[in-house]
Short mmCIF file of C-alpha atoms in Angstrom, two decimals:
data_model
loop_
_atom_site.label_atom_id
_atom_site.label_comp_id
_atom_site.label_asym_id
_atom_site.label_seq_id
_atom_site.Cartn_x
_atom_site.Cartn_y
_atom_site.Cartn_z
CA MET Y 16 -51.95 9.07 -29.55
CA SER Y 17 -55.61 9.14 -30.65
CA THR Y 18 -57.48 6.33 -32.36
CA GLU Y 19 -57.94 8.51 -35.45
CA THR Y 20 -54.18 8.88 -35.82
CA LEU Y 21 -53.58 5.14 -35.49
CA SER Y 22 -56.22 4.27 -38.08
CA ARG Y 23 -54.91 6.81 -40.63
CA PRO Y 24 -53.38 4.95 -43.69
CA VAL Y 25 -49.65 5.31 -44.23
CA LYS Y 26 -48.59 6.73 -47.57
CA THR Y 27 -45.96 4.55 -49.18
CA GLY Y 28 -45.03 6.98 -51.94
CA THR Y 29 -41.35 6.71 -52.79
CA PHE Y 30 -40.85 3.71 -50.48
CA GLY Y 31 -43.30 1.61 -52.45
CA HIS Y 32 -41.55 2.56 -55.69
CA ILE Y 33 -38.17 1.60 -54.19
CA SER Y 34 -39.57 -1.76 -53.04
CA ILE Y 35 -40.83 -2.57 -56.55
CA GLU Y 36 -37.52 -1.48 -58.07
CA ARG Y 37 -35.56 -3.71 -55.69
CA ARG Y 38 -37.83 -6.64 -56.47
CA ILE Y 39 -37.24 -6.18 -60.22
CA LYS Y 40 -33.47 -5.93 -59.73
CA ASN Y 41 -33.51 -9.05 -57.58
CA GLN Y 42 -35.41 -11.01 -60.22
CA VAL Y 43 -33.09 -9.81 -62.99
CA ALA Y 44 -30.04 -10.78 -60.95
CA THR Y 45 -31.54 -14.19 -60.21
CA VAL Y 46 -32.17 -14.81 -63.90
CA LEU Y 47 -28.63 -13.74 -64.81
CA PHE Y 48 -27.04 -15.95 -62.16
CA LEU Y 49 -29.18 -18.92 -63.21
CA ALA Y 50 -28.30 -18.36 -66.87
CA SER Y 51 -24.59 -18.14 -66.02
CA PHE Y 52 -24.85 -21.37 -64.04
CA ILE Y 53 -26.51 -23.16 -66.96
CA VAL Y 54 -23.94 -21.81 -69.44
CA ALA Y 55 -21.13 -23.10 -67.21
CA LEU Y 56 -22.88 -26.43 -66.62
CA VAL Y 57 -23.63 -27.25 -70.28
CA PRO Y 58 -20.01 -27.91 -71.41
CA LEU Y 59 -19.32 -29.93 -68.24
CA VAL Y 60 -22.36 -32.17 -68.74
CA TRP Y 61 -21.59 -32.47 -72.45
CA LEU Y 62 -18.00 -33.48 -71.68
CA LEU Y 63 -19.07 -36.10 -69.14
CA TRP Y 64 -21.70 -37.46 -71.53
CA VAL Y 65 -19.21 -37.83 -74.39
CA VAL Y 66 -16.56 -39.52 -72.21
CA VAL Y 67 -19.07 -41.90 -70.61
CA ALA Y 68 -20.72 -42.76 -73.94
CA ARG Y 69 -17.43 -43.48 -75.67
CA GLY Y 70 -15.57 -45.04 -72.76
CA TRP Y 71 -18.28 -47.15 -71.14
CA TYR Y 72 -17.63 -50.14 -73.40
CA GLY Y 73 -13.99 -50.19 -72.36
CA VAL Y 74 -14.37 -49.90 -68.58
CA THR Y 75 -17.11 -52.55 -68.46
CA ARG Y 76 -15.20 -55.10 -70.54
CA SER Y 77 -13.76 -58.14 -68.78
CA GLY Y 78 -10.11 -57.70 -67.85
CA TRP Y 79 -10.08 -53.89 -68.10
CA TRP Y 80 -9.30 -53.40 -64.40
CA THR Y 81 -7.19 -56.52 -63.85
CA HIS Y 82 -4.91 -56.88 -66.90
CA SER Y 83 -2.17 -54.86 -68.58
CA LEU Y 84 -1.38 -54.47 -72.28
CA ARG Y 85 1.61 -56.82 -72.17
CA GLY Y 86 1.67 -58.89 -75.35
CA VAL Y 87 -1.39 -57.14 -76.79
CA MET Y 88 -1.07 -55.96 -80.38
CA PRO Y 89 -1.99 -52.32 -81.16
CA GLU Y 90 -4.90 -53.39 -83.36
CA GLU Y 91 -6.24 -55.86 -80.79
CA PHE Y 92 -8.70 -54.56 -78.21
CA ALA Y 93 -7.69 -56.81 -75.33
CA GLY Y 94 -5.97 -56.42 -71.98
CA GLY Y 95 -6.72 -53.50 -69.72
CA VAL Y 96 -5.34 -50.53 -67.80
CA TYR Y 97 -4.18 -52.27 -64.64
CA HIS Y 98 -0.57 -51.23 -65.28
CA ALA Y 99 -1.51 -47.60 -65.93
CA LEU Y 100 -3.90 -47.47 -62.97
CA TYR Y 101 -1.21 -48.80 -60.67
CA GLY Y 102 1.30 -46.28 -61.99
CA THR Y 103 -1.10 -43.38 -61.45
CA ILE Y 104 -1.91 -44.45 -57.89
CA ALA Y 105 1.72 -45.23 -57.01
CA GLN Y 106 3.07 -41.92 -58.31
CA ALA Y 107 0.36 -39.91 -56.57
CA GLY Y 108 0.79 -41.94 -53.38
CA VAL Y 109 4.53 -41.37 -53.17
CA ALA Y 110 4.00 -37.67 -53.87
CA ALA Y 111 1.44 -37.53 -51.04
CA LEU Y 112 3.85 -39.27 -48.63
CA ILE Y 113 6.35 -36.47 -49.26
CA ALA Y 114 4.10 -33.46 -49.70
CA VAL Y 115 1.61 -34.01 -46.87
CA PRO Y 116 4.08 -34.01 -43.92
CA LEU Y 117 6.00 -31.06 -45.40
CA GLY Y 118 2.82 -29.14 -46.15
CA LEU Y 119 1.36 -29.73 -42.68
CA MET Y 120 4.54 -28.59 -40.94
CA VAL Y 121 4.68 -25.44 -43.07
CA ALA Y 122 0.99 -24.76 -42.40
CA VAL Y 123 1.46 -25.17 -38.64
CA TYR Y 124 4.35 -22.72 -38.69
CA LEU Y 125 2.41 -20.16 -40.72
CA ALA Y 126 -0.76 -20.43 -38.63
CA GLU Y 127 0.65 -20.89 -35.14
CA TYR Y 128 4.06 -19.20 -35.05
CA GLY Y 129 3.62 -16.20 -37.35
CA PRO Y 130 3.50 -13.52 -38.38
CA ASP Y 131 7.14 -12.60 -38.80
CA ARG Y 132 9.52 -11.97 -41.65
CA LEU Y 133 10.06 -15.68 -42.34
CA THR Y 134 6.32 -16.45 -42.46
CA ARG Y 135 5.74 -13.59 -44.90
CA LEU Y 136 8.54 -14.91 -47.12
CA THR Y 137 7.16 -18.45 -46.87
CA THR Y 138 3.66 -17.27 -47.76
CA PHE Y 139 5.02 -15.46 -50.80
CA MET Y 140 6.94 -18.54 -51.94
CA VAL Y 141 3.88 -20.75 -51.49
CA ASP Y 142 1.84 -18.34 -53.62
CA VAL Y 143 4.52 -18.40 -56.31
CA LEU Y 144 4.69 -22.20 -56.24
CA ALA Y 145 0.91 -22.41 -56.56
CA GLY Y 146 1.12 -20.56 -59.88
CA VAL Y 147 3.91 -22.67 -61.39
CA PRO Y 148 2.71 -24.62 -64.47
CA SER Y 149 3.13 -28.39 -64.37
CA ILE Y 150 5.54 -28.38 -67.31
CA VAL Y 151 7.85 -26.00 -65.43
CA ALA Y 152 7.82 -28.29 -62.39
CA ALA Y 153 8.61 -31.26 -64.64
CA LEU Y 154 11.50 -29.44 -66.34
CA PHE Y 155 12.90 -28.37 -62.96
CA ILE Y 156 12.94 -31.97 -61.69
CA PHE Y 157 14.45 -33.11 -64.99
CA ALA Y 158 17.24 -30.53 -64.72
CA LEU Y 159 17.93 -31.28 -61.04
CA TRP Y 160 17.20 -34.99 -60.58
CA ILE Y 161 18.19 -36.38 -63.99
CA ALA Y 162 20.54 -33.93 -65.73
CA THR Y 163 22.46 -32.73 -62.61
CA LEU Y 164 22.32 -35.64 -60.15
CA GLY Y 165 22.43 -38.31 -62.84
CA PHE Y 166 19.41 -40.40 -61.87
CA GLU Y 167 17.40 -42.24 -64.52
CA GLN Y 168 13.91 -41.39 -65.65
CA SER Y 169 11.48 -43.15 -63.33
CA GLY Y 170 8.15 -43.01 -61.59
CA PHE Y 171 9.84 -41.48 -58.54
CA ALA Y 172 10.98 -38.51 -60.63
CA VAL Y 173 7.34 -37.98 -61.62
CA SER Y 174 6.37 -38.08 -57.94
CA LEU Y 175 8.91 -35.36 -57.16
CA ALA Y 176 7.34 -33.11 -59.78
CA LEU Y 177 3.89 -33.86 -58.39
CA VAL Y 178 5.14 -32.85 -54.93
CA LEU Y 179 5.82 -29.35 -56.24
CA LEU Y 180 2.27 -29.13 -57.58
CA MET Y 181 0.65 -30.65 -54.50
CA LEU Y 182 2.57 -28.84 -51.77
CA PRO Y 183 0.98 -25.35 -52.05
CA ILE Y 184 -2.54 -26.83 -52.04
CA VAL Y 185 -1.83 -28.80 -48.85
CA VAL Y 186 -0.24 -25.77 -47.18
CA ARG Y 187 -3.11 -23.44 -48.03
CA ALA Y 188 -5.85 -25.89 -47.02
CA ALA Y 189 -4.20 -26.83 -43.73
CA GLU Y 190 -3.34 -23.23 -42.86
CA GLU Y 191 -6.92 -22.05 -43.36
CA MET Y 192 -8.31 -24.93 -41.30
CA LEU Y 193 -5.89 -24.22 -38.44
CA LYS Y 194 -6.82 -20.53 -38.46
CA LEU Y 195 -10.50 -21.45 -38.10
CA VAL Y 196 -9.86 -23.17 -34.77
CA PRO Y 197 -11.09 -20.80 -31.99
CA ASP Y 198 -8.34 -19.11 -29.96
CA GLU Y 199 -10.23 -20.02 -26.79
CA LEU Y 200 -9.13 -23.63 -27.21
CA ARG Y 201 -5.49 -22.61 -27.42
CA GLU Y 202 -5.81 -20.30 -24.43
CA ALA Y 203 -7.46 -23.05 -22.39
CA GLY Y 204 -4.51 -25.31 -23.07
CA TYR Y 205 -2.01 -22.61 -22.16
CA ALA Y 206 -3.95 -21.88 -18.95
CA LEU Y 207 -3.53 -25.51 -17.92
CA GLY Y 208 0.20 -25.24 -18.40
CA ILE Y 209 0.32 -27.35 -21.57
CA PRO Y 210 3.28 -26.48 -23.85
CA LYS Y 211 2.48 -24.84 -27.15
CA TRP Y 212 3.60 -27.77 -29.29
CA LYS Y 213 1.45 -30.20 -27.30
CA THR Y 214 -1.52 -27.81 -27.49
CA ILE Y 215 -1.17 -27.78 -31.27
CA VAL Y 216 -0.84 -31.57 -31.52
CA ARG Y 217 -3.48 -32.60 -28.97
CA ILE Y 218 -6.05 -29.79 -29.21
CA VAL Y 219 -5.75 -27.62 -32.33
CA PHE Y 220 -4.85 -30.31 -34.85
CA PRO Y 221 -7.70 -32.75 -34.01
CA VAL Y 222 -10.27 -29.95 -34.34
CA ALA Y 223 -8.96 -28.98 -37.78
CA LEU Y 224 -8.39 -32.58 -38.93
CA PRO Y 225 -11.57 -33.07 -41.03
CA GLY Y 226 -10.85 -29.97 -43.11
CA ILE Y 227 -7.18 -30.89 -43.43
CA ILE Y 228 -8.04 -34.38 -44.69
CA SER Y 229 -10.42 -32.87 -47.25
CA GLY Y 230 -7.71 -30.51 -48.48
CA VAL Y 231 -5.16 -33.31 -48.76
CA LEU Y 232 -7.49 -35.56 -50.74
CA LEU Y 233 -8.51 -32.71 -53.03
CA SER Y 234 -4.83 -32.00 -53.70
CA ILE Y 235 -4.37 -35.67 -54.64
CA ALA Y 236 -7.32 -35.40 -57.03
CA ARG Y 237 -5.61 -32.35 -58.53
CA ILE Y 238 -2.38 -34.20 -59.42
CA VAL Y 239 -3.55 -37.63 -60.60
CA GLY Y 240 -4.44 -36.28 -64.03
CA GLU Y 241 -1.25 -34.29 -64.66
CA THR Y 242 0.27 -35.09 -68.06
CA ALA Y 243 3.40 -32.94 -68.35
CA PRO Y 244 5.44 -34.69 -65.60
CA VAL Y 245 4.85 -38.17 -67.04
CA LEU Y 246 5.72 -37.02 -70.55
CA VAL Y 247 9.04 -35.51 -69.47
CA LEU Y 248 10.21 -37.71 -66.62
CA VAL Y 249 9.28 -41.31 -67.45
CA GLY Y 250 8.78 -43.53 -70.47
CA TYR Y 251 5.71 -45.59 -71.26
CA SER Y 252 5.52 -49.32 -70.57
CA ARG Y 253 2.77 -51.69 -71.74
CA SER Y 254 3.39 -53.97 -68.76
CA ILE Y 255 3.29 -53.23 -65.05
CA ASN Y 256 6.42 -51.99 -63.28
CA TYR Y 257 6.47 -52.13 -59.48
CA ASP Y 258 9.87 -50.41 -59.17
CA MET Y 259 9.42 -46.67 -58.64
CA PHE Y 260 13.13 -45.95 -59.04
CA ASP Y 261 14.00 -47.83 -62.23
CA GLY Y 262 12.43 -48.43 -65.60
CA ASN Y 263 9.48 -47.08 -67.52
CA MET Y 264 6.12 -46.83 -65.77
CA ALA Y 265 2.72 -46.33 -67.30
CA SER Y 266 0.00 -44.01 -66.01
CA LEU Y 267 -3.46 -43.16 -67.25
CA PRO Y 268 -2.50 -39.77 -68.81
CA LEU Y 269 0.56 -41.37 -70.44
CA LEU Y 270 -1.54 -44.24 -71.77
CA ILE Y 271 -3.97 -41.79 -73.35
CA TYR Y 272 -1.13 -39.82 -74.95
CA THR Y 273 0.55 -42.96 -76.28
CA GLU Y 274 -2.62 -44.42 -77.76
CA LEU Y 275 -3.27 -41.18 -79.66
CA SER Y 276 -0.68 -42.37 -82.18
CA ASN Y 277 -2.50 -45.69 -82.64
CA PRO Y 278 -4.59 -45.44 -85.83
CA GLU Y 279 -6.52 -48.64 -85.09
CA HIS Y 280 -10.03 -48.69 -83.64
CA ALA Y 281 -8.67 -50.47 -80.56
CA GLY Y 282 -6.57 -47.41 -79.79
CA TYR Y 283 -9.67 -45.23 -80.03
CA LEU Y 284 -11.50 -47.45 -77.54
CA ARG Y 285 -8.54 -47.52 -75.14
CA ILE Y 286 -8.24 -43.72 -75.20
CA TRP Y 287 -11.83 -43.11 -74.16
CA GLY Y 288 -11.83 -46.00 -71.71
CA ALA Y 289 -8.70 -44.65 -70.01
CA ALA Y 290 -10.23 -41.15 -69.94
CA LEU Y 291 -13.36 -42.47 -68.22
CA THR Y 292 -11.19 -44.47 -65.81
CA LEU Y 293 -9.30 -41.32 -64.88
CA ILE Y 294 -12.55 -39.43 -64.29
CA ILE Y 295 -13.78 -42.26 -62.06
CA VAL Y 296 -10.56 -42.17 -60.03
CA VAL Y 297 -10.79 -38.39 -59.59
CA ALA Y 298 -14.47 -38.63 -58.66
CA VAL Y 299 -13.76 -41.28 -56.02
CA VAL Y 300 -10.95 -39.19 -54.51
CA ASN Y 301 -13.27 -36.16 -54.43
CA LEU Y 302 -16.04 -38.13 -52.72
CA VAL Y 303 -13.78 -39.52 -49.99
CA PRO Y 304 -13.41 -36.15 -48.15
CA ALA Y 305 -17.17 -35.83 -47.69
CA VAL Y 306 -17.39 -39.36 -46.27
CA VAL Y 307 -14.39 -38.86 -43.98
CA THR Y 308 -15.74 -35.54 -42.70
CA ARG Y 309 -19.11 -37.10 -41.88
CA LEU Y 310 -17.51 -40.03 -40.08
CA LEU Y 311 -15.29 -37.78 -37.97
CA ALA Y 312 -18.24 -35.52 -37.13
CA ALA Y 313 -20.31 -38.55 -36.11
CA ARG Y 314 -17.52 -39.79 -33.83
CA ARG Y 315 -17.42 -36.44 -32.05
CA LEU Y 316 -21.14 -36.59 -31.40
#
């Protein structure tokens, strides 16, 4: 090829026009996405600002985290949410003790032993359960646990309803994490003569553990603020109740609902303080997965 040919300028023509058009479309799309992000962010920031501004006085007052409302008059802004905080944590904890083992076993079956007719049916049922409203789960437990079996309203009944809401989240999160584990690790275990169940327990499960823990904690954050189960399955108590199987038990959503009928200014302060407390609890539970994942990754290194 001659030097004259190499030095000849290349005509952009249509290609230059296409490049400019793409640049304009990219900028327009960027502006639209940024605008959508801001529109979605504004109500969230506004909500957080209102709750923090109105509830900060309550959560920073002495005794808010360490006292209950036992003996406190409705018009008196004293006591705290210790009884409701304990009830929320206890109900979610018992639900997690039931839902996590069941969800992990179902996820292992779906990810490691499928696909077959049973796994397809199980997947369909998990999808259906994921779309069940919380009030339906609460009514189902009421009909089965209280109306049919004759048990009393209690915090444990609330935990059973929360299990139904938590189970599909645990199953889906664990199943996806197990599927992300490379097949080479499984095949290496099989090549060494390790049984399949031991390969899953000793090789596959530890690799997927950080993601599974994140999914479990996010599912707990999903259920701690549920209101329908506590409204249907347990009564409100102004003092702490350590018995999950008998008696009324308070929780943060139930405290907020109960104080809505209090016309005094103290009720107004307790409502917003309990709302901010619930947001703090959910935020802490959401932050724990990131910390756990980093710690497990650091241990591997």
